[in-house]
Short mmCIF file of C-alpha atoms in Angstrom, two decimals:
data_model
loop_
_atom_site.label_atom_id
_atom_site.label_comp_id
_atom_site.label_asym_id
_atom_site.label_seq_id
_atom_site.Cartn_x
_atom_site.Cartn_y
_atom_site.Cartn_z
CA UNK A 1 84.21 98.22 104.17
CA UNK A 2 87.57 99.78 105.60
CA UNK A 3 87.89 98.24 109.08
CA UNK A 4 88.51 102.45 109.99
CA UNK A 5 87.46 105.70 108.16
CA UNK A 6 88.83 109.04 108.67
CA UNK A 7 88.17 111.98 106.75
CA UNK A 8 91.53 112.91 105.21
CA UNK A 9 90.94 116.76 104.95
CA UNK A 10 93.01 119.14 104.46
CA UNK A 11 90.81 120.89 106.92
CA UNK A 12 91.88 124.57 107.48
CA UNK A 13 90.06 126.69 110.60
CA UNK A 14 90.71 129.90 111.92
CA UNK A 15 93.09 130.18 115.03
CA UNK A 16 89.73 130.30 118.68
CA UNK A 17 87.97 128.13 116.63
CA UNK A 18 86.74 124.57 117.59
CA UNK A 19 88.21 121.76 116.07
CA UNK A 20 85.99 118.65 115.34
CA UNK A 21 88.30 115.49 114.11
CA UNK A 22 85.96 111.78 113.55
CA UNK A 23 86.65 108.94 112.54
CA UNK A 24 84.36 105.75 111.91
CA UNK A 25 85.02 101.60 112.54
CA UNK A 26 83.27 98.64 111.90
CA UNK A 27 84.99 95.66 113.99
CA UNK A 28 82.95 95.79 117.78
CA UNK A 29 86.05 94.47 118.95
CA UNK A 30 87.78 97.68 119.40
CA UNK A 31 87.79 98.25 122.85
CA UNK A 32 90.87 100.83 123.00
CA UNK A 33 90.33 104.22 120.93
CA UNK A 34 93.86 106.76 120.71
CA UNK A 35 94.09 110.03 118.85
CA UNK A 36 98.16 110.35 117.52
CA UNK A 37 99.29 113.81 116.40
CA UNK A 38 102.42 113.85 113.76
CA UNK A 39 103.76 117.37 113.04
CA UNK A 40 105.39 117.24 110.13
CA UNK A 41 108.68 115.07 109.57
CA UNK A 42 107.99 113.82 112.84
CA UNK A 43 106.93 110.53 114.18
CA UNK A 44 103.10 110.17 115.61
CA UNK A 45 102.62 111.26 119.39
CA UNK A 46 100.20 109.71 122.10
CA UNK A 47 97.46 112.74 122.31
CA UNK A 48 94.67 110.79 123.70
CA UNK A 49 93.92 106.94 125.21
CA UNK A 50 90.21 105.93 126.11
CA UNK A 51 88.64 102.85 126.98
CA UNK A 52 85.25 102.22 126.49
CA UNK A 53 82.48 104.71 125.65
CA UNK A 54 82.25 108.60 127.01
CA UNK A 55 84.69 111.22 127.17
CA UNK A 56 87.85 111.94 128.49
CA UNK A 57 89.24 115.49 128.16
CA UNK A 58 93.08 117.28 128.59
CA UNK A 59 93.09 120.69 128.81
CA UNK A 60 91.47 121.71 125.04
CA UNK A 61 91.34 118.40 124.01
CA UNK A 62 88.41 115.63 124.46
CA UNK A 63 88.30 112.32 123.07
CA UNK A 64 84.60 111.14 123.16
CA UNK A 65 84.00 107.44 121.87
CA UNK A 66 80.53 106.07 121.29
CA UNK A 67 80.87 102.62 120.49
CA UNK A 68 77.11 101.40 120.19
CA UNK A 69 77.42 104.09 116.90
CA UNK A 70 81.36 102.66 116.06
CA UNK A 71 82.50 106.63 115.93
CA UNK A 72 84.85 108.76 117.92
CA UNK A 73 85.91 111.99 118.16
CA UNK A 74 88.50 114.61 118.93
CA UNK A 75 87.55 118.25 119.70
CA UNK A 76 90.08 121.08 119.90
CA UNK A 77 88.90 124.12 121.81
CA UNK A 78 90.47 127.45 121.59
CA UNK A 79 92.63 125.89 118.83
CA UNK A 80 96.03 127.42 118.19
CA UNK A 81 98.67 127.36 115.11
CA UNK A 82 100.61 124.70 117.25
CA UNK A 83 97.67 122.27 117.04
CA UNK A 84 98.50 122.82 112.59
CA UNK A 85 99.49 118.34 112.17
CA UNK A 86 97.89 115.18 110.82
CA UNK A 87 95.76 114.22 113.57
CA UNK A 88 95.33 110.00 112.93
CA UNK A 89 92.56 108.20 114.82
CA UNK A 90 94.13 104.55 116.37
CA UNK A 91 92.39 101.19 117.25
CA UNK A 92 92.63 98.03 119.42
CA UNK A 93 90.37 95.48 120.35
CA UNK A 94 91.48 93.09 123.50
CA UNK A 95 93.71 90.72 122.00
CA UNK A 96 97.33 91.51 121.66
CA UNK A 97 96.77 92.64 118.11
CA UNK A 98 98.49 95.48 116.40
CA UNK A 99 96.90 99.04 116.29
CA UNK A 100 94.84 99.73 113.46
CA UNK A 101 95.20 103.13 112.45
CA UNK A 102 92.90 105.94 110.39
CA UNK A 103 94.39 107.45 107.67
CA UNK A 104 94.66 111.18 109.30
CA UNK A 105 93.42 114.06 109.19
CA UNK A 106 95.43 117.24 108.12
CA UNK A 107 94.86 120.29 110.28
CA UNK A 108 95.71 124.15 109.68
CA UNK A 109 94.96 126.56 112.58
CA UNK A 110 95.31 130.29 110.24
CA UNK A 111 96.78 132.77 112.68
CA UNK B 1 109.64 108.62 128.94
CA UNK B 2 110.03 106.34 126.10
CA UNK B 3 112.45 106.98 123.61
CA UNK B 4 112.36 104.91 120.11
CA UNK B 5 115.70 105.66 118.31
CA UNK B 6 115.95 105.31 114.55
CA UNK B 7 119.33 105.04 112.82
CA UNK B 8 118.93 107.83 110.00
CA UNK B 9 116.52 110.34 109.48
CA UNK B 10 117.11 110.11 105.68
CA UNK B 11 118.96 107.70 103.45
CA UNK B 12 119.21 107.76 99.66
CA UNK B 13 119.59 103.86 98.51
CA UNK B 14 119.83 102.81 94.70
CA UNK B 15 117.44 100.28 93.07
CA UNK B 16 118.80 96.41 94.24
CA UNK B 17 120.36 97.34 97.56
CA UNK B 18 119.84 95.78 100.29
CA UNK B 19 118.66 98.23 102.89
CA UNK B 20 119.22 98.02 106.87
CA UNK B 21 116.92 100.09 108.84
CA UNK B 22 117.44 100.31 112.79
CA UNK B 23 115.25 100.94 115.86
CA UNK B 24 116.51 100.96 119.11
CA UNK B 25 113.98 101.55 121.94
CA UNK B 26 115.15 101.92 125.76
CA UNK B 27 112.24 100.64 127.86
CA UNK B 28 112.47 96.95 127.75
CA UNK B 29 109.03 96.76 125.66
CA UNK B 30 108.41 93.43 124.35
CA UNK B 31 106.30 94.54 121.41
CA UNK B 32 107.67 96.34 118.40
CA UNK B 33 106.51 97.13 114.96
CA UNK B 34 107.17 98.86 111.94
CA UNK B 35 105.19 100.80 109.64
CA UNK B 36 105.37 102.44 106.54
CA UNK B 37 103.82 106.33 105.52
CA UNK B 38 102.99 107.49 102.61
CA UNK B 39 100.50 110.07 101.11
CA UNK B 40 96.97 108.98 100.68
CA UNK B 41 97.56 105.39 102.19
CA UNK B 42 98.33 106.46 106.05
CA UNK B 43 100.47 104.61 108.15
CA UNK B 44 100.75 100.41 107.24
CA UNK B 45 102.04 97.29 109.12
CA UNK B 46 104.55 95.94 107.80
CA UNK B 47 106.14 93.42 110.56
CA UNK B 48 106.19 93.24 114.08
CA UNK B 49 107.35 91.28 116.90
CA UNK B 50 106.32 90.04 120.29
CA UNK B 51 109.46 89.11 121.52
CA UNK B 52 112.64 88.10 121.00
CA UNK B 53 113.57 85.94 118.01
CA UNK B 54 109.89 86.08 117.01
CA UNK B 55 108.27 87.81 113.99
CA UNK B 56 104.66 87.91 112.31
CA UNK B 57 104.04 89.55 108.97
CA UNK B 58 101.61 92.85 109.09
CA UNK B 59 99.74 94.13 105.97
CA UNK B 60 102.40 94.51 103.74
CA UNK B 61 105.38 92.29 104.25
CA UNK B 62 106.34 91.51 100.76
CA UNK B 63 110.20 92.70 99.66
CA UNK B 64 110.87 93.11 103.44
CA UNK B 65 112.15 91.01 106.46
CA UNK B 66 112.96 91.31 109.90
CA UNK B 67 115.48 90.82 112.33
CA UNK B 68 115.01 91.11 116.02
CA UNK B 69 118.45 89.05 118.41
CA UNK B 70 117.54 91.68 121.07
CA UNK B 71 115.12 92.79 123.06
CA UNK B 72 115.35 96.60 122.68
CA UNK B 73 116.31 96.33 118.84
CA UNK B 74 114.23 95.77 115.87
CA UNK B 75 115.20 95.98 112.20
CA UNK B 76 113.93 96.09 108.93
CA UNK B 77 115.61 94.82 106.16
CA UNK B 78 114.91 95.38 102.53
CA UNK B 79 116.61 92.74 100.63
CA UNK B 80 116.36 94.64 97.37
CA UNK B 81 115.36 98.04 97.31
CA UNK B 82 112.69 98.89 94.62
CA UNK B 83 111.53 102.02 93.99
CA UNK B 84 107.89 101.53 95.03
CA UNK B 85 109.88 101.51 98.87
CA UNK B 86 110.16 105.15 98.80
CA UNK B 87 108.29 106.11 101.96
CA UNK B 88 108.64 107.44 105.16
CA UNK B 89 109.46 104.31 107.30
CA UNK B 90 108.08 104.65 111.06
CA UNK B 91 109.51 102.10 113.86
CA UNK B 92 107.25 102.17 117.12
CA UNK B 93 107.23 100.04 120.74
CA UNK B 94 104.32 99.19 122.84
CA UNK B 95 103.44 98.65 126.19
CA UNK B 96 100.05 98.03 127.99
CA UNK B 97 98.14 99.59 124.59
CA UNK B 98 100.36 102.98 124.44
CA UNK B 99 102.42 102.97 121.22
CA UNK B 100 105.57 105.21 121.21
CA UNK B 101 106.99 106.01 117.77
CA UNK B 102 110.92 107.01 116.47
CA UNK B 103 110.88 110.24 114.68
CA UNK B 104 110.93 108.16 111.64
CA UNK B 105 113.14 107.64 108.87
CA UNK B 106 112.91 109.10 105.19
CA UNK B 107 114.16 106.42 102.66
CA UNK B 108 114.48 107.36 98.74
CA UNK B 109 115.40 104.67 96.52
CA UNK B 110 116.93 105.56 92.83
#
């Protein structure tokens, strides 16, 4: 079993709609949970950093991490053709271990 | 803020070159790490280091070294570029759990 899971997509909504993003883990270790966002030719960009379980939300983004189920989330309200990237799910448990990441999740927001 | 600077945004390298990439980041971050992209397989470790002079191998460290004589610089070297290295290469630096990544750099090997 892949230590994370994320659905790859493409996944292609209507511009309003809400965006549901999820990805899956197995280690219990992970104590850190991130959501990057890469626009294309770009480098990945700190969206969203939780620790522990609940939710955390920005504006039209929340991050909601439920660890006793290993699965976390990103919603998008109101989405917008801006929020069209590769949305990639990231990983850390308490050592000083490198971040495991998902392998994305390609959005389109259709104006 | 952060800023992780990569050397090129694209180079074109032919088959048994050896390759230099760069990362420079400004924030005095002791952690740094580089990853590869591609299509299908997401982002992969390939090295990283903790500090100065000091190097561990990630998921994927074979064809590929590291140098890293100062703090804020990193590099990756390819000692002979093979095809299969065609990716999108992806140099980030850490502090405290928050990862900040260069804009990346495109390498095509022919």
């Amino acid at each position: 079993q892949k230590e994370v899971e994320q659905d790859p997509g493409p996944l292609s909504v209507p511009e309003g709609a809400i965006v549901s993003l999820n990805c899956t883990y197995s280690n219990s270790a992970f104590q850190y949970f991130m959501w990057y966002r890469q626009y294309s030719r770009k480098g990945p960009e700190l969206l969203m950093y939780t620790y522990s379980s609940g939710n955390k939300e920005d504006g039209r983004f929340t991050a909601q991490v439920d660890k006793s189920s290993k699965y976390i989330s990103l919603f998008i309200r109101d989405s917008q053709p801006s929020d069209s990237a590769t949305y990639l799910c990231a990983l850390e448990n308490s050592g000083n271990t490198p971040l495991v990441f998902g392998k994305g999740t390609r959005l389109s927001v259709i104006a | 803020d952060v800023k992780v600077t990569q050397s090129s945004r694209y180079l074109v390298k032919r088959t048994g070159e050896k390759v230099f990439l760069e990362c420079v980041q400004d924030m005095d971050h002791e952690n740094m790490f580089w990853y590869r992209q591609d299509p299908g397989l997401g982002l992969r470790l390939i090295y990283f280091s903790y500090d100065v002079k000091m190097k561990e191998k990630g998921d994927i460290p074979e064809g590929y070294s590291v140098s890293r004589e100062k703090k804020e610089r990193f590099s990756l070297i390819l000692e002979s570029a093979s095809t299969n290295q065609t990716s999108m290469y992806l140099c980030a630096s850490r502090t405290t759990g928050l990862y900040t990544f260069g804009s990346g750099t495109r390498l095509t090997v022919v």
